[in-house]
Amino acid sequence: MSQIAFTESEERRELRKQVARLAGKYGREWFTERARPGEKTTDLWLEIGKNGYLGINIPEEYGGGGGGIGDIAAVCEELAAQGCPLLLMVVSPAICGTIISRYGTDEQKQRWLPGICDGTGTMAFAITEPDAGTNSHNITTTARKDGDGWVLNGRKIYISGVDEADNVLVVARTEDERTGKLKPCLFVVPTDAEGFEAKPIPMEIVSPELQFQVFIDDVHLPADALVGDEDGGLVQLFAGLNPERIMAASFSTGLARFALDRATAYAKERTVFKDAIGSHQAIAHPLAQSHIEIELARLMTQKAAALYDAGDDMGAGEAANMAKYAAAEAACDAADRAVQTHGGNGITQEYGMAGLLVATRAGRIAPVSREMILNFVSMHSLGLPKSY
Ligand SMILES: Cc1cc2nc3c(=O)[nH]c(=O)nc-3n(C[C@H](O)[C@H](O)[C@H](O)COP(=O)(O)OP(=O)(O)OC[C@H]3O[C@@H](n4cnc5c(N)ncnc54)[C@H](O)[C@@H]3O)c2cc1C
């Protein structure tokens, strides 16, 4: 009988240690010093690439480590736990890397995967549209056949890291769709293609990665820009969505651990009455609660990754949604409690805690909102009627 262990393998734990050590060399102060004035954290990105962590989930023959989503999720979590969260890990290796590994031709894999692995060929991912929002079935970005190739037209919004990417994996629909149902197709679009334009959206997040509005006007693409089968439908897209949720959960648990570590250290040091503030249960209990909530979210994230890597897509879907929900909630609460523990220092730039409020809050909205996860669980786990 197969069994999924409740603790990670020795190898995975060692991976976590190595990544934590590497990210620890950079650290939170280094990270925010770059993010605040709008600089990039490319040095760290390239170093994790060089060490083989960025493509750890990609097959070895294309420059990767041959591991699974559990491995890349561990890398993502440990970076965030050191205060160096790298949002593009969710997108480039986990979504784009997985979809291309699964559905790309050998030639496409040779072309795009090595750059995703070593960090020199980052790929962004674009599905969200201004009018469709959460309802991806309503996307209107359209691909029209043009001789052997394609012409793309549409608008995308909140697309992360377009300025750092060579290509964007764009979700479009084919023009001759009769049923009105989404028949998504995936296209690799170079960010320097004629007719492709990206404008940064001013956001309140202290992050080196920016979000963009993307304008796609008559962008001509060759036939082999299409990844997967034109009639492959939702299955190809969904291949990237479980990894996305598992990565988003890990991003959140990493940030939550970082917030809790800083809060705990401060609670041990800061004394205003006769003992350190951590001796007051009003300070200690919320931190203990956060520790429990974070560990629960990590356990569900590891379960989701283990199911996904074992090939159980259905089981992984429910677990990945629940993990992403639990991780975002745990992270928002941990950030809030960390700010409170720091008192006035909690909202200074020096201590850098308040920025975590927005960073963790984004986890309740993206890549899938908490409401849509509750819709999923109501319907699929509890068998309640579809509400939308
Ligand atoms: C920091 C950040 C980075 C992002 N990066 C990317 C990226 O790289 N690529 C990309 O494609 N997208 C990206 N996104 C977009 C993200 O996936 C969307 O913001 C998210 O899916 C929500 O869509 P929306 O913002 O249009 O909200 P809306 O769809 O307008 O929803 C607004 C609110 O209504 C709720 N709601 C809507 N429908 C229902 C319903 N049926 N039941 C209950 N509640 C409902 C939602 O949960 C939400 O709270 C990013 C977003 C952020 C904030």
Short mmCIF file of C-alpha atoms and ligand atoms in Angstrom, two decimals:
data_model
loop_
_atom_site.label_atom_id
_atom_site.label_comp_id
_atom_site.label_asym_id
_atom_site.label_seq_id
_atom_site.Cartn_x
_atom_site.Cartn_y
_atom_site.Cartn_z
CA MET A 1 0.00 0.00 0.00
CA SER A 2 1.42 3.37 -0.95
CA GLN A 3 1.85 5.85 1.83
CA ILE A 4 2.54 9.57 1.92
CA ALA A 5 4.81 10.45 4.81
CA PHE A 6 3.91 13.31 7.13
CA THR A 7 7.45 14.63 7.13
CA GLU A 8 9.54 15.60 4.16
CA SER A 9 12.46 13.50 2.93
CA GLU A 10 15.99 14.12 4.17
CA GLU A 11 16.84 15.37 0.67
CA ARG A 12 14.00 17.94 0.70
CA ARG A 13 14.99 19.17 4.13
CA GLU A 14 18.58 19.55 2.97
CA LEU A 15 17.36 21.50 -0.07
CA ARG A 16 15.47 23.86 2.25
CA LYS A 17 18.61 24.42 4.34
CA GLN A 18 20.76 25.19 1.31
CA VAL A 19 18.24 27.65 -0.15
CA ALA A 20 17.77 29.33 3.23
CA ARG A 21 21.55 29.72 3.52
CA LEU A 22 21.81 31.22 0.05
CA ALA A 23 18.89 33.64 0.56
CA GLY A 24 20.18 34.49 4.03
CA LYS A 25 23.34 35.93 2.43
CA TYR A 26 21.09 38.51 0.77
CA GLY A 27 18.40 38.98 3.46
CA ARG A 28 15.41 41.25 3.96
CA GLU A 29 17.32 44.53 4.20
CA TRP A 30 19.10 43.90 0.91
CA PHE A 31 15.76 42.98 -0.65
CA THR A 32 13.81 46.06 0.50
CA GLU A 33 16.69 48.41 -0.28
CA ARG A 34 16.30 47.32 -3.88
CA ALA A 35 12.53 47.02 -4.03
CA ARG A 36 11.73 50.44 -2.53
CA PRO A 37 13.42 52.58 -5.20
CA GLY A 38 12.21 50.23 -7.95
CA GLU A 39 15.43 48.30 -8.48
CA LYS A 40 15.54 44.59 -9.27
CA THR A 41 16.72 41.53 -7.35
CA THR A 42 18.21 39.92 -10.46
CA ASP A 43 21.43 38.91 -8.65
CA LEU A 44 19.50 36.58 -6.36
CA TRP A 45 17.35 35.30 -9.25
CA LEU A 46 20.43 34.40 -11.29
CA GLU A 47 22.21 32.87 -8.31
CA ILE A 48 19.34 30.52 -7.50
CA GLY A 49 19.26 29.72 -11.23
CA LYS A 50 22.99 28.97 -11.31
CA ASN A 51 22.65 26.70 -8.30
CA GLY A 52 19.94 24.67 -10.03
CA TYR A 53 17.09 25.68 -7.71
CA LEU A 54 15.07 27.73 -10.20
CA GLY A 55 14.51 24.83 -12.58
CA ILE A 56 14.54 22.10 -9.98
CA ASN A 57 11.10 20.89 -11.16
CA ILE A 58 12.03 20.83 -14.89
CA PRO A 59 13.28 17.64 -16.60
CA GLU A 60 17.05 17.22 -16.54
CA GLU A 61 17.44 16.99 -20.34
CA TYR A 62 16.27 20.63 -20.58
CA GLY A 63 18.58 22.02 -17.92
CA GLY A 64 16.42 21.30 -14.89
CA GLY A 65 16.83 19.25 -11.74
CA GLY A 66 14.29 16.54 -12.57
CA GLY A 67 12.40 17.11 -9.31
CA GLY A 68 8.77 17.94 -8.64
CA ILE A 69 6.50 20.77 -7.59
CA GLY A 70 7.26 19.87 -3.97
CA ASP A 71 10.89 20.82 -4.60
CA ILE A 72 10.27 24.15 -6.32
CA ALA A 73 7.63 25.00 -3.70
CA ALA A 74 10.23 24.36 -0.97
CA VAL A 75 12.64 26.74 -2.75
CA CYS A 76 9.92 29.40 -3.03
CA GLU A 77 8.97 29.07 0.65
CA GLU A 78 12.54 29.23 1.96
CA LEU A 79 13.33 32.36 -0.08
CA ALA A 80 10.26 34.10 1.33
CA ALA A 81 11.04 32.87 4.85
CA GLN A 82 14.37 34.75 4.59
CA GLY A 83 12.46 37.90 3.59
CA CYS A 84 13.32 37.52 -0.11
CA PRO A 85 10.07 36.43 -1.78
CA LEU A 86 10.42 36.00 -5.55
CA LEU A 87 6.98 36.23 -7.13
CA LEU A 88 8.18 35.24 -10.59
CA MET A 89 9.00 31.76 -9.29
CA VAL A 90 5.27 31.12 -9.20
CA VAL A 91 4.99 32.10 -12.83
CA SER A 92 8.15 31.24 -14.76
CA PRO A 93 9.27 27.77 -13.61
CA ALA A 94 6.05 26.57 -11.98
CA ILE A 95 3.28 27.61 -14.41
CA CYS A 96 5.13 28.15 -17.70
CA GLY A 97 7.79 25.51 -17.01
CA THR A 98 5.19 22.88 -16.16
CA ILE A 99 2.93 23.60 -19.14
CA ILE A 100 5.81 23.62 -21.64
CA SER A 101 7.36 20.47 -20.10
CA ARG A 102 4.04 18.69 -20.40
CA TYR A 103 2.67 19.95 -23.71
CA GLY A 104 5.53 21.55 -25.65
CA THR A 105 7.22 19.87 -28.61
CA ASP A 106 10.80 18.79 -28.11
CA GLU A 107 11.94 21.82 -30.12
CA GLN A 108 9.88 24.19 -27.92
CA LYS A 109 11.28 22.62 -24.76
CA GLN A 110 14.84 23.00 -26.07
CA ARG A 111 14.17 26.63 -26.90
CA TRP A 112 12.49 27.86 -23.72
CA LEU A 113 13.15 25.57 -20.77
CA PRO A 114 16.94 26.06 -20.32
CA GLY A 115 16.44 29.85 -19.94
CA ILE A 116 13.61 29.32 -17.45
CA CYS A 117 15.95 27.02 -15.46
CA ASP A 118 19.00 29.26 -15.29
CA GLY A 119 17.01 32.48 -14.98
CA THR A 120 18.23 34.09 -18.19
CA GLY A 121 14.97 33.44 -20.08
CA THR A 122 12.20 34.27 -17.65
CA MET A 123 8.64 33.76 -18.86
CA ALA A 124 5.61 35.67 -17.53
CA PHE A 125 2.05 34.31 -17.64
CA ALA A 126 -1.02 36.25 -18.75
CA ILE A 127 -4.58 35.10 -18.28
CA THR A 128 -6.32 37.91 -16.32
CA GLU A 129 -8.25 40.48 -18.36
CA PRO A 130 -9.81 43.79 -17.28
CA ASP A 131 -13.38 42.80 -18.19
CA ALA A 132 -13.30 39.06 -17.46
CA GLY A 133 -11.54 39.29 -14.05
CA THR A 134 -12.07 36.15 -12.01
CA ASN A 135 -14.34 34.72 -14.71
CA SER A 136 -11.64 33.43 -17.07
CA HIS A 137 -14.30 31.85 -19.26
CA ASN A 138 -15.04 35.37 -20.50
CA ILE A 139 -11.60 36.23 -21.79
CA THR A 140 -11.67 37.89 -25.18
CA THR A 141 -8.00 37.88 -26.22
CA THR A 142 -8.30 36.23 -29.58
CA ALA A 143 -5.99 34.24 -31.81
CA ARG A 144 -6.80 34.30 -35.51
CA LYS A 145 -5.16 31.98 -38.03
CA ASP A 146 -2.98 33.86 -40.50
CA GLY A 147 -1.45 31.59 -43.12
CA ASP A 148 0.76 29.20 -41.17
CA GLY A 149 0.88 31.50 -38.17
CA TRP A 150 -1.37 33.47 -35.84
CA VAL A 151 -2.45 37.02 -35.13
CA LEU A 152 -3.23 37.92 -31.52
CA ASN A 153 -5.38 40.77 -30.20
CA GLY A 154 -6.45 41.54 -26.66
CA ARG A 155 -5.81 43.16 -23.28
CA LYS A 156 -4.39 41.68 -20.09
CA ILE A 157 -4.07 43.14 -16.60
CA TYR A 158 -2.00 42.58 -13.43
CA ILE A 159 0.60 40.61 -15.35
CA SER A 160 3.66 40.22 -13.13
CA GLY A 161 7.21 40.76 -14.28
CA VAL A 162 6.70 41.58 -17.95
CA ASP A 163 9.71 43.94 -17.79
CA GLU A 164 11.91 41.08 -16.58
CA ALA A 165 10.60 38.50 -19.04
CA ASP A 166 11.73 37.62 -22.56
CA ASN A 167 8.39 35.99 -23.29
CA VAL A 168 4.87 35.85 -21.94
CA LEU A 169 2.74 32.72 -22.06
CA VAL A 170 -0.56 34.27 -23.12
CA VAL A 171 -3.92 32.56 -22.71
CA ALA A 172 -6.14 33.38 -25.70
CA ARG A 173 -9.20 31.87 -27.30
CA THR A 174 -9.62 30.85 -30.89
CA GLU A 175 -11.83 33.05 -33.01
CA ASP A 176 -14.11 30.45 -34.52
CA GLU A 177 -15.45 29.26 -31.18
CA ARG A 178 -19.17 28.54 -31.73
CA THR A 179 -20.38 27.37 -28.35
CA GLY A 180 -19.28 30.49 -26.48
CA LYS A 181 -17.38 28.26 -24.04
CA LEU A 182 -13.72 28.96 -23.43
CA LYS A 183 -11.46 26.99 -25.70
CA PRO A 184 -8.18 28.34 -24.40
CA CYS A 185 -4.97 28.17 -26.35
CA LEU A 186 -1.55 29.05 -25.06
CA PHE A 187 0.91 31.20 -27.03
CA VAL A 188 4.46 32.17 -26.26
CA VAL A 189 4.69 35.88 -27.13
CA PRO A 190 8.08 37.65 -27.12
CA THR A 191 7.92 40.84 -25.08
CA ASP A 192 9.69 42.69 -27.91
CA ALA A 193 7.14 41.62 -30.55
CA GLU A 194 5.68 44.40 -32.67
CA GLY A 195 2.22 45.33 -31.36
CA PHE A 196 3.00 44.13 -27.81
CA GLU A 197 3.05 46.86 -25.19
CA ALA A 198 3.20 46.73 -21.38
CA LYS A 199 2.48 49.59 -18.96
CA PRO A 200 3.31 49.29 -15.25
CA ILE A 201 0.40 49.61 -12.82
CA PRO A 202 1.33 51.65 -9.73
CA MET A 203 0.84 49.21 -6.83
CA GLU A 204 1.19 49.60 -3.04
CA ILE A 205 3.38 46.50 -2.70
CA VAL A 206 7.07 46.81 -1.79
CA SER A 207 8.28 44.31 -4.35
CA PRO A 208 10.92 44.18 -7.07
CA GLU A 209 8.35 42.63 -9.39
CA LEU A 210 5.92 45.01 -11.04
CA GLN A 211 2.44 44.33 -12.39
CA PHE A 212 1.51 45.41 -15.91
CA GLN A 213 -1.35 46.18 -18.15
CA VAL A 214 -0.63 44.51 -21.47
CA PHE A 215 -1.86 45.64 -24.88
CA ILE A 216 -1.73 43.09 -27.69
CA ASP A 217 -2.52 44.66 -31.04
CA ASP A 218 -2.16 42.56 -34.18
CA VAL A 219 0.83 40.65 -32.84
CA HIS A 220 1.98 38.23 -35.54
CA LEU A 221 3.29 34.91 -34.30
CA PRO A 222 4.74 31.89 -36.08
CA ALA A 223 2.85 28.56 -36.00
CA ASP A 224 5.15 27.16 -33.32
CA ALA A 225 4.27 29.92 -30.84
CA LEU A 226 1.27 27.74 -29.96
CA VAL A 227 2.06 25.44 -27.03
CA GLY A 228 0.05 22.23 -27.02
CA ASP A 229 -2.89 21.28 -29.15
CA GLU A 230 -5.25 23.94 -30.52
CA ASP A 231 -8.13 21.68 -29.42
CA GLY A 232 -6.46 20.60 -26.17
CA GLY A 233 -8.83 22.81 -24.21
CA LEU A 234 -8.86 23.48 -20.51
CA VAL A 235 -6.75 20.45 -19.56
CA GLN A 236 -3.57 22.11 -20.84
CA LEU A 237 -4.28 25.30 -18.93
CA PHE A 238 -5.22 23.48 -15.75
CA ALA A 239 -1.87 21.67 -15.85
CA GLY A 240 -0.32 24.95 -14.74
CA LEU A 241 -2.94 25.94 -12.19
CA ASN A 242 -2.33 23.37 -9.45
CA PRO A 243 1.40 24.19 -9.44
CA GLU A 244 0.43 27.89 -9.33
CA ARG A 245 -1.71 27.37 -6.23
CA ILE A 246 0.88 25.23 -4.47
CA MET A 247 3.53 27.88 -5.20
CA ALA A 248 1.27 30.71 -4.05
CA ALA A 249 0.65 28.80 -0.81
CA SER A 250 4.40 28.38 -0.31
CA PHE A 251 5.02 32.05 -1.04
CA SER A 252 2.47 32.88 1.70
CA THR A 253 3.76 30.40 4.30
CA GLY A 254 7.29 31.67 3.68
CA LEU A 255 6.25 35.29 4.23
CA ALA A 256 4.24 34.22 7.29
CA ARG A 257 7.28 32.46 8.77
CA PHE A 258 9.40 35.53 8.15
CA ALA A 259 6.85 37.80 9.90
CA LEU A 260 6.52 35.40 12.82
CA ASP A 261 10.31 35.02 13.23
CA ARG A 262 10.78 38.77 13.37
CA ALA A 263 7.84 39.21 15.78
CA THR A 264 9.07 36.47 18.09
CA ALA A 265 12.59 37.86 18.20
CA TYR A 266 11.23 41.33 18.99
CA ALA A 267 8.87 39.96 21.67
CA LYS A 268 11.84 38.35 23.42
CA GLU A 269 13.88 41.56 23.45
CA ARG A 270 11.50 44.44 23.97
CA THR A 271 10.79 45.20 27.63
CA VAL A 272 8.46 47.98 28.76
CA PHE A 273 7.16 46.73 32.11
CA LYS A 274 9.25 44.31 34.17
CA ASP A 275 9.66 41.47 31.63
CA ALA A 276 9.92 41.18 27.86
CA ILE A 277 6.61 41.82 26.09
CA GLY A 278 6.56 38.14 24.99
CA SER A 279 5.84 37.22 28.62
CA HIS A 280 2.37 38.76 28.24
CA GLN A 281 -0.10 36.24 26.88
CA ALA A 282 -1.75 39.01 24.87
CA ILE A 283 1.46 39.06 22.80
CA ALA A 284 2.49 35.39 23.09
CA HIS A 285 -0.85 33.73 22.25
CA PRO A 286 -1.45 35.39 18.87
CA LEU A 287 2.11 34.41 17.89
CA ALA A 288 1.52 30.84 19.07
CA GLN A 289 -1.74 30.80 17.07
CA SER A 290 0.15 31.94 14.00
CA HIS A 291 2.73 29.19 14.45
CA ILE A 292 -0.07 26.60 14.53
CA GLU A 293 -1.86 28.10 11.53
CA ILE A 294 1.35 28.29 9.50
CA GLU A 295 2.29 24.68 10.27
CA LEU A 296 -1.23 23.52 9.29
CA ALA A 297 -1.02 25.42 6.00
CA ARG A 298 2.46 24.00 5.31
CA LEU A 299 1.22 20.48 5.93
CA MET A 300 -1.64 20.91 3.46
CA THR A 301 0.73 22.50 0.93
CA GLN A 302 3.11 19.55 1.22
CA LYS A 303 0.18 17.16 0.83
CA ALA A 304 -0.98 18.98 -2.31
CA ALA A 305 2.54 18.85 -3.77
CA ALA A 306 2.95 15.17 -2.90
CA LEU A 307 -0.38 14.31 -4.58
CA TYR A 308 0.51 16.39 -7.64
CA ASP A 309 3.96 14.82 -7.95
CA ALA A 310 2.38 11.36 -7.55
CA GLY A 311 0.18 12.14 -10.58
CA ASP A 312 -3.13 12.52 -8.70
CA ASP A 313 -4.37 15.72 -10.39
CA MET A 314 -7.89 15.52 -8.96
CA GLY A 315 -6.75 14.99 -5.36
CA ALA A 316 -4.09 17.65 -5.81
CA GLY A 317 -6.72 20.14 -7.03
CA GLU A 318 -8.74 20.08 -3.82
CA ALA A 319 -5.64 20.05 -1.61
CA ALA A 320 -3.93 22.86 -3.58
CA ASN A 321 -7.00 25.09 -3.26
CA MET A 322 -7.31 24.42 0.46
CA ALA A 323 -3.57 24.93 0.99
CA LYS A 324 -3.63 28.23 -0.87
CA TYR A 325 -6.61 29.43 1.17
CA ALA A 326 -5.12 28.38 4.51
CA ALA A 327 -1.69 29.81 3.68
CA ALA A 328 -3.06 33.22 2.66
CA GLU A 329 -5.17 33.45 5.82
CA ALA A 330 -2.23 32.40 8.00
CA ALA A 331 0.05 34.92 6.30
CA CYS A 332 -2.37 37.87 6.65
CA ASP A 333 -2.86 37.11 10.34
CA ALA A 334 0.86 36.59 10.97
CA ALA A 335 1.71 39.93 9.31
CA ASP A 336 -0.96 41.74 11.32
CA ARG A 337 0.25 40.18 14.57
CA ALA A 338 3.87 40.97 13.72
CA VAL A 339 2.99 44.64 13.22
CA GLN A 340 1.08 44.72 16.52
CA THR A 341 3.95 43.06 18.40
CA HIS A 342 6.30 45.77 17.16
CA GLY A 343 4.07 48.61 18.37
CA GLY A 344 5.04 51.89 16.68
CA ASN A 345 8.11 50.22 15.22
CA GLY A 346 5.69 47.96 13.33
CA ILE A 347 4.89 50.75 10.92
CA THR A 348 8.37 52.17 10.42
CA GLN A 349 10.40 51.54 7.30
CA GLU A 350 13.33 50.54 9.51
CA TYR A 351 11.54 47.46 10.81
CA GLY A 352 9.81 46.78 7.50
CA MET A 353 6.80 44.99 8.98
CA ALA A 354 3.94 47.10 7.60
CA GLY A 355 4.90 46.34 4.00
CA LEU A 356 4.11 42.72 4.75
CA LEU A 357 0.46 43.65 5.32
CA VAL A 358 -0.02 44.42 1.63
CA ALA A 359 2.29 41.67 0.40
CA THR A 360 0.42 39.00 2.37
CA ARG A 361 -2.96 40.56 1.55
CA ALA A 362 -2.30 39.99 -2.16
CA GLY A 363 -2.35 36.27 -1.37
CA ARG A 364 -6.06 36.51 -0.58
CA ILE A 365 -6.74 37.92 -4.05
CA ALA A 366 -4.24 36.31 -6.41
CA PRO A 367 -3.76 34.04 -8.24
CA VAL A 368 -7.24 32.91 -7.27
CA SER A 369 -9.32 34.74 -4.70
CA ARG A 370 -10.39 33.27 -1.37
CA GLU A 371 -14.03 33.54 -2.51
CA MET A 372 -13.40 31.41 -5.58
CA ILE A 373 -11.70 28.78 -3.42
CA LEU A 374 -14.69 28.78 -1.09
CA ASN A 375 -16.89 28.39 -4.18
CA PHE A 376 -14.76 25.43 -5.27
CA VAL A 377 -14.88 23.75 -1.86
CA SER A 378 -18.64 24.39 -1.48
CA MET A 379 -19.30 22.77 -4.81
CA HIS A 380 -16.68 20.05 -5.22
CA SER A 381 -15.94 19.03 -1.64
CA LEU A 382 -19.39 19.56 -0.12
CA GLY A 383 -21.58 18.92 -3.15
CA LEU A 384 -23.48 22.19 -2.74
CA PRO A 385 -25.08 23.83 -5.79
CA LYS A 386 -22.91 25.98 -8.04
CA SER A 387 -23.40 29.58 -6.91
CA TYR A 388 -22.08 31.52 -9.91
C1 LIG B 1 0.08 41.10 -7.09
C2 LIG B 1 -0.72 40.46 -8.19
C3 LIG B 1 -0.07 39.74 -9.19
C4 LIG B 1 -0.80 39.15 -10.22
N1 LIG B 1 -0.12 38.49 -11.21
C5 LIG B 1 -0.82 37.98 -12.26
C6 LIG B 1 -0.12 37.37 -13.36
O1 LIG B 1 1.13 37.31 -13.38
N2 LIG B 1 -0.84 36.89 -14.40
C7 LIG B 1 -2.21 36.96 -14.42
O2 LIG B 1 -2.80 36.49 -15.40
N3 LIG B 1 -2.90 37.54 -13.42
C8 LIG B 1 -2.24 38.06 -12.34
N4 LIG B 1 -2.93 38.67 -11.30
C9 LIG B 1 -4.38 38.79 -11.37
C10 LIG B 1 -5.14 37.96 -10.36
O3 LIG B 1 -5.13 36.61 -10.72
C11 LIG B 1 -6.54 38.56 -10.26
O4 LIG B 1 -6.42 39.82 -9.63
C12 LIG B 1 -7.50 37.69 -9.50
O5 LIG B 1 -7.76 36.51 -10.21
C13 LIG B 1 -8.82 38.41 -9.21
O6 LIG B 1 -9.35 38.99 -10.38
P1 LIG B 1 -9.81 40.54 -10.38
O7 LIG B 1 -8.71 41.31 -9.78
O8 LIG B 1 -10.27 40.90 -11.74
O9 LIG B 1 -11.03 40.57 -9.38
P2 LIG B 1 -12.60 40.45 -9.75
O10 LIG B 1 -12.80 39.25 -10.61
O11 LIG B 1 -13.08 41.74 -10.25
O12 LIG B 1 -13.23 40.13 -8.33
C14 LIG B 1 -13.46 41.15 -7.35
C15 LIG B 1 -13.95 40.49 -6.07
O13 LIG B 1 -15.21 39.81 -6.31
C16 LIG B 1 -15.11 38.47 -5.87
N5 LIG B 1 -15.92 37.60 -6.74
C17 LIG B 1 -15.99 37.61 -8.10
N6 LIG B 1 -16.81 36.62 -8.54
C18 LIG B 1 -17.26 35.99 -7.42
C19 LIG B 1 -18.15 34.89 -7.20
N7 LIG B 1 -18.71 34.20 -8.20
N8 LIG B 1 -18.36 34.50 -5.93
C20 LIG B 1 -17.79 35.16 -4.88
N9 LIG B 1 -16.97 36.21 -5.04
C21 LIG B 1 -16.71 36.62 -6.28
C22 LIG B 1 -13.63 38.12 -5.98
O14 LIG B 1 -13.29 37.03 -5.13
C23 LIG B 1 -12.98 39.43 -5.55
O15 LIG B 1 -12.93 39.48 -4.14
C24 LIG B 1 -2.22 39.26 -10.25
C25 LIG B 1 -2.86 39.98 -9.25
C26 LIG B 1 -2.15 40.59 -8.23
C27 LIG B 1 -2.89 41.36 -7.17
#
